[in-house]
Tab-separated table of C-alpha atoms in Angstrom:
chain	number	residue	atom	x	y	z
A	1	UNK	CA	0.000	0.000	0.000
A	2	UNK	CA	0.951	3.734	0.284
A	3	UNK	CA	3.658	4.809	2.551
A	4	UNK	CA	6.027	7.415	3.482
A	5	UNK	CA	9.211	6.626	4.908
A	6	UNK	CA	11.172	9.693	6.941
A	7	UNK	CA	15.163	10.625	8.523
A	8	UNK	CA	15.752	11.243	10.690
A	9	UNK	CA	13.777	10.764	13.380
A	10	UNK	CA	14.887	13.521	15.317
A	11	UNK	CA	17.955	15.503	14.404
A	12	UNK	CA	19.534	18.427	16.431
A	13	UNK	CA	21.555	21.127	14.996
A	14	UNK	CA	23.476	24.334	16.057
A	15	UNK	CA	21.537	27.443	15.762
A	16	UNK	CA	22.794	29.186	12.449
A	17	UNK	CA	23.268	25.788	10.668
A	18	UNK	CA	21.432	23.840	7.967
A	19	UNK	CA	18.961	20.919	8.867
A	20	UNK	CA	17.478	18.485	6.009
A	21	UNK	CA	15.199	15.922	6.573
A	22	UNK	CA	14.635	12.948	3.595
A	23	UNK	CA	11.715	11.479	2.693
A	24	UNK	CA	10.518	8.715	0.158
A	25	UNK	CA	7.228	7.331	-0.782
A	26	UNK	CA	5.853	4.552	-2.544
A	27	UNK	CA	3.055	5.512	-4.554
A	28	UNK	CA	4.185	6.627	-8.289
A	29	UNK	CA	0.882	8.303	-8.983
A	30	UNK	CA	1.705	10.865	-6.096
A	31	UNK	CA	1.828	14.687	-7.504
A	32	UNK	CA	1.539	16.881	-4.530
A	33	UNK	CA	3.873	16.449	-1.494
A	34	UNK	CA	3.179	18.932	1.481
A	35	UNK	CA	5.372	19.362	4.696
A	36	UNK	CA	4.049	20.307	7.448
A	37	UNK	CA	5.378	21.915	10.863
A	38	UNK	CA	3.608	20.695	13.976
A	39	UNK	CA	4.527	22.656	17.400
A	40	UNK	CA	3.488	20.874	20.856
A	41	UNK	CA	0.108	20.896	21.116
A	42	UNK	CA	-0.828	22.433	18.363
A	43	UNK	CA	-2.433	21.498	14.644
A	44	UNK	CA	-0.015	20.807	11.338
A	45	UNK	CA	0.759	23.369	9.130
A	46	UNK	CA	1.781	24.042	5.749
A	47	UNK	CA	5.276	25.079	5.772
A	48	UNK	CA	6.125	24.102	1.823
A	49	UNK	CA	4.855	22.224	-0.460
A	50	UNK	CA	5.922	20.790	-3.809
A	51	UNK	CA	3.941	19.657	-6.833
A	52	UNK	CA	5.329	16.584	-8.847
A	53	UNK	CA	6.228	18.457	-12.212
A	54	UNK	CA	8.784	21.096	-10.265
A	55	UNK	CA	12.232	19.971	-9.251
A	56	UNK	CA	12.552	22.594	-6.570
A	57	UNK	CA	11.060	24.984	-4.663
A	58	UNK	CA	12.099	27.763	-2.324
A	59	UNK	CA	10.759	30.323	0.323
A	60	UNK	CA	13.364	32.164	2.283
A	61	UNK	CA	15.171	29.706	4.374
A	62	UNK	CA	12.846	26.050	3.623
A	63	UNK	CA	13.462	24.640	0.122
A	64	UNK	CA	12.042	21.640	-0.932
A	65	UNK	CA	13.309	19.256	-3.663
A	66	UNK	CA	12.139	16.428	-5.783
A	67	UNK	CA	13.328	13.689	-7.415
A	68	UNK	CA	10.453	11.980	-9.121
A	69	UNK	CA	12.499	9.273	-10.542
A	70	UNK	CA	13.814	7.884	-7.311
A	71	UNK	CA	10.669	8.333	-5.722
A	72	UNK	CA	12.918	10.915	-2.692
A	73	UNK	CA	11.851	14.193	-1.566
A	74	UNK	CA	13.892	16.923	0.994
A	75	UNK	CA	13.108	19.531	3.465
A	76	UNK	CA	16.182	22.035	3.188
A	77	UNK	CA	15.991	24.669	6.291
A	78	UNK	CA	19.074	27.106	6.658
A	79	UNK	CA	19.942	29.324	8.768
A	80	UNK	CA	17.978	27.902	11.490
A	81	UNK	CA	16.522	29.605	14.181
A	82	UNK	CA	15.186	28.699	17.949
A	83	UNK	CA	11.510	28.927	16.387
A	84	UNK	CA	12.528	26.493	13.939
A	85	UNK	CA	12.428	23.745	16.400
A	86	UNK	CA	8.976	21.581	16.395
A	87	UNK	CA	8.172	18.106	14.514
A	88	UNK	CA	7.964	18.229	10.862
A	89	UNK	CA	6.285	16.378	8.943
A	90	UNK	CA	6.665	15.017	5.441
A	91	UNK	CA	3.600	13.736	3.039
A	92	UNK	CA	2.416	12.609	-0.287
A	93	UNK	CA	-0.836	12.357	-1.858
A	94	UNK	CA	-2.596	12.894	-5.788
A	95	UNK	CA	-4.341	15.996	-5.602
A	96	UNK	CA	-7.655	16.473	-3.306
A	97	UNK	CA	-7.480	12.509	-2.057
A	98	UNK	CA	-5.760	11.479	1.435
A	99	UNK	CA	-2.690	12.582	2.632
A	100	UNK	CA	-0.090	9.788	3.490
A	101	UNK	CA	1.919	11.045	6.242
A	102	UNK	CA	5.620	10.350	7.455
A	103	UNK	CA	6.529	9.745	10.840
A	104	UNK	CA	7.694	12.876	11.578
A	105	UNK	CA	11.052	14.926	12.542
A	106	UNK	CA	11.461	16.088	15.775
A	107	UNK	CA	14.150	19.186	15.013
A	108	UNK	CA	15.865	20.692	17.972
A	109	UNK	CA	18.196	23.815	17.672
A	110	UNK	CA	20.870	23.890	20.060
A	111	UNK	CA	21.705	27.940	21.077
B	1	UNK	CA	-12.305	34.011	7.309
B	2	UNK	CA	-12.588	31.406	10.180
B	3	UNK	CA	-10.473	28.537	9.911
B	4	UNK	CA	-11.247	24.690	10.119
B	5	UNK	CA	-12.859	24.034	13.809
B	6	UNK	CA	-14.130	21.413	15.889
B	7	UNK	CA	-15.744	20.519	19.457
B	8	UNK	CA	-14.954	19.640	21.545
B	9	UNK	CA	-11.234	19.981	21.822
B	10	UNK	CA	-11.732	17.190	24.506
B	11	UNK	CA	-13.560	14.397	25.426
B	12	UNK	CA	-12.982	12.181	28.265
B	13	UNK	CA	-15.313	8.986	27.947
B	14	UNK	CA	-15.365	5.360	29.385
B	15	UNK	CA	-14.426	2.466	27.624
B	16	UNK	CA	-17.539	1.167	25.978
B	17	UNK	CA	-19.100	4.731	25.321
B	18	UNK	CA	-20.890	6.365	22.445
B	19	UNK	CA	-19.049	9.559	21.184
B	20	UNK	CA	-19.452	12.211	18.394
B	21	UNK	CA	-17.035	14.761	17.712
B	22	UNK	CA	-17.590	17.506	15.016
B	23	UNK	CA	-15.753	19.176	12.317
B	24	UNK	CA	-16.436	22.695	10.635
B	25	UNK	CA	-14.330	23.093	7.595
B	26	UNK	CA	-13.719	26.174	6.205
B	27	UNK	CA	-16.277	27.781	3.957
B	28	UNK	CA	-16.595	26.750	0.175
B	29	UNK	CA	-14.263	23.646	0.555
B	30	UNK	CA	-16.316	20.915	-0.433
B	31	UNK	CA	-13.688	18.037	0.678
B	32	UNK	CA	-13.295	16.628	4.267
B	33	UNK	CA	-10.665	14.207	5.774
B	34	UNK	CA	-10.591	13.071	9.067
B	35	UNK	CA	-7.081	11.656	10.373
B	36	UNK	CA	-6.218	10.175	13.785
B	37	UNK	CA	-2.903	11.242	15.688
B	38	UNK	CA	-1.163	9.121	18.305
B	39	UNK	CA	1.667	10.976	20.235
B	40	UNK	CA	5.203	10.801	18.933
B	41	UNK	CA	3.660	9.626	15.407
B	42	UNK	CA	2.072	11.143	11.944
B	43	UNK	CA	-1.145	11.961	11.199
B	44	UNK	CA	-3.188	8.580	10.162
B	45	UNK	CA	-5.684	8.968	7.677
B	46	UNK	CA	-9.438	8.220	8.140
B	47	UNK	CA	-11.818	9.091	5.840
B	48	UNK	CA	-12.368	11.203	3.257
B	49	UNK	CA	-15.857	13.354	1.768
B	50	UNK	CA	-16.351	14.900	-1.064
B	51	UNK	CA	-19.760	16.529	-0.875
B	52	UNK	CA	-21.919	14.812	0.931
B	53	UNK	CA	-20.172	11.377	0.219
B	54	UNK	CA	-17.327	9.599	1.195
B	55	UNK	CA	-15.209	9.330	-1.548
B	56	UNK	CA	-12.053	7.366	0.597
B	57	UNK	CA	-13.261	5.625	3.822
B	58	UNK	CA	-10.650	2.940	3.754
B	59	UNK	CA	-8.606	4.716	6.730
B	60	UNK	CA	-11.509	3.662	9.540
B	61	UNK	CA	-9.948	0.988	11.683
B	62	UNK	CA	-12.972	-1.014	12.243
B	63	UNK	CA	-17.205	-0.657	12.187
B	64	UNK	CA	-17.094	1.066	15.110
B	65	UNK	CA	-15.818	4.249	13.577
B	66	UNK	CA	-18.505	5.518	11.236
B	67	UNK	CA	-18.644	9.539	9.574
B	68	UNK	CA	-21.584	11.562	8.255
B	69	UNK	CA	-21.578	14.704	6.101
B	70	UNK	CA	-25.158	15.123	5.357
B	71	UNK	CA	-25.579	19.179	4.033
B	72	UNK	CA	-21.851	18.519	2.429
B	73	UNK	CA	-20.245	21.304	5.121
B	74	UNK	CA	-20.212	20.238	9.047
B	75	UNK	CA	-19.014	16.802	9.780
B	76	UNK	CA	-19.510	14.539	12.883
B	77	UNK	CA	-17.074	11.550	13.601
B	78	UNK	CA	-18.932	8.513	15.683
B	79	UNK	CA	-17.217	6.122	17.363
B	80	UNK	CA	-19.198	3.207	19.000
B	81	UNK	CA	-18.384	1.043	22.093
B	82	UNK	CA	-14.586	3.283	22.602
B	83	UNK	CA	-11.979	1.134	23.884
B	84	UNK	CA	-8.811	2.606	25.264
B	85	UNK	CA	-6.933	1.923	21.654
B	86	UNK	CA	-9.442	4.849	20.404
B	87	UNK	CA	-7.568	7.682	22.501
B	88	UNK	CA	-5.602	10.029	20.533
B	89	UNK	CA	-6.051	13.600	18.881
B	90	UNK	CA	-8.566	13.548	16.132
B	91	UNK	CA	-7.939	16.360	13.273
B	92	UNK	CA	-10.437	17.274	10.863
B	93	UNK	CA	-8.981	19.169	7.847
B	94	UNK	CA	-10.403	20.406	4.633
B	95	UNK	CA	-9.611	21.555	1.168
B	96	UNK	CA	-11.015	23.297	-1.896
B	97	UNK	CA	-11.397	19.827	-3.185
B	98	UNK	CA	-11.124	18.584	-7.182
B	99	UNK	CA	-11.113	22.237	-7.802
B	100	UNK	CA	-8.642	22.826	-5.533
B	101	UNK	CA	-4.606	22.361	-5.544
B	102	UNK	CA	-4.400	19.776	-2.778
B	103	UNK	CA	-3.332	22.064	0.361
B	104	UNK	CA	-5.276	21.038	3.551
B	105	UNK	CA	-5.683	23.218	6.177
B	106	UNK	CA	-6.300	21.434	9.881
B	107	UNK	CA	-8.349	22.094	12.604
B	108	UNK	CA	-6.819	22.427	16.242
B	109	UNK	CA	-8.285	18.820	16.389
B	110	UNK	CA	-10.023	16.775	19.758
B	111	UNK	CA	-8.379	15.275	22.485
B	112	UNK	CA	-10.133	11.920	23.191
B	113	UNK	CA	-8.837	9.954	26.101
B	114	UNK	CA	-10.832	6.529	26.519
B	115	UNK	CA	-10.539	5.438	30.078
């Protein structure tokens, strides 16, 4: 069936440096593939997302990238910042149906 | 305009109770998904409307989990007999549907704790 794999599982970096977090996913007829950013206690929400005909996409510090082929897609965060800590959370789906979640990143900045 | 919501944020219950717990998506999006979070893990999906109907209930875990959309806007979520398995945040998202691009946007979803 469907499924999203995710690494790390958590991953701690110096304040100022660059985290990425992989993901890959089964399904070839996926075209849409969100990330989300889920604080304690609080709902997921849209951080990025990339649709399955662009390579790349960036918005200040979070790119995402694509590689269709190998069925791998990458949260790219630089710069990172105390608010930047949280669990992300990777996911793929075609268009309006389910979203197939990863397990989640639990991203700690160290001051 | 107002986001997704739902009530209550959370339920206490005993094992072997009836509970409903409701979703209102945000206006104009005519698809619904329920999901079910456990803590440390992601969001597991549900079901899913479109309209009125479910276009995706293969997510529900068993007949005890049942959900209604009947004017195509609010949703309720019924779970029969809960057992203590059933406790974990329930989010309700929603999305401009086959017209839309795909982004969900999620409630602040419903505590349920099954003792």
């Amino acid at each position: 069936g469907e499924n999203v794999e995710q690494h790390p599982s958590t991953l701690s970096v110096q304040e100022g440096d660059s985290a990425v977090i992989k993901c890959t996913y089964s399904d070839s007829a996926s075209n849409y593939f969100p990330w989300y950013k889920q604080e304690l206690g609080k709902r997921p929400q849209l951080i990025i997302d990339i649709r399955s005909n662009v390579g790349e996409k960036k918005d200040q510090r979070i790119a995402v990238t694509l590689n269709k082929t190998a069925k791998h897609f990458s949260l790219h965060i630089t710069e990172t910042q105390p608010e930047d800590s949280a669990v992300y959370f990777c996911a793929a789906t075609r268009g309006a149906s389910k979203i197939i979640f990863g397990s989640g990143t639990r991203l700690s900045i160290r001051p | 305009g107002a986001g997704v919501s739902q009530t209550p944020s959370n339920k206490v219950t005993e094992k072997g109770k009836y509970v409903e717990l409701r979703c209102d998506p945000i206006s104009g999006h005519t698809a619904l998904y329920w999901y079910r979070q456990s803590l440390g893990q992601g969001p597991e999906f549900l079901i899913y409307f479109q309209g009125t109907g479910a276009a995706d209930d293969s997510g529900l875990p068993n007949d005890r989990f049942f959900a209604v959309r009947p004017e195509g806007s609010v949703s309720t979520l019924k779970i029969q007999r809960t057992e203590r398995g059933d406790s974990a945040v329930y989010l309700c998202a929603s999305s401009l549907g086959l017209a839309g691009r795909g982004e969900q946007f999620f409630g602040p979803g419903t505590r349920l704790t099954v003792l």
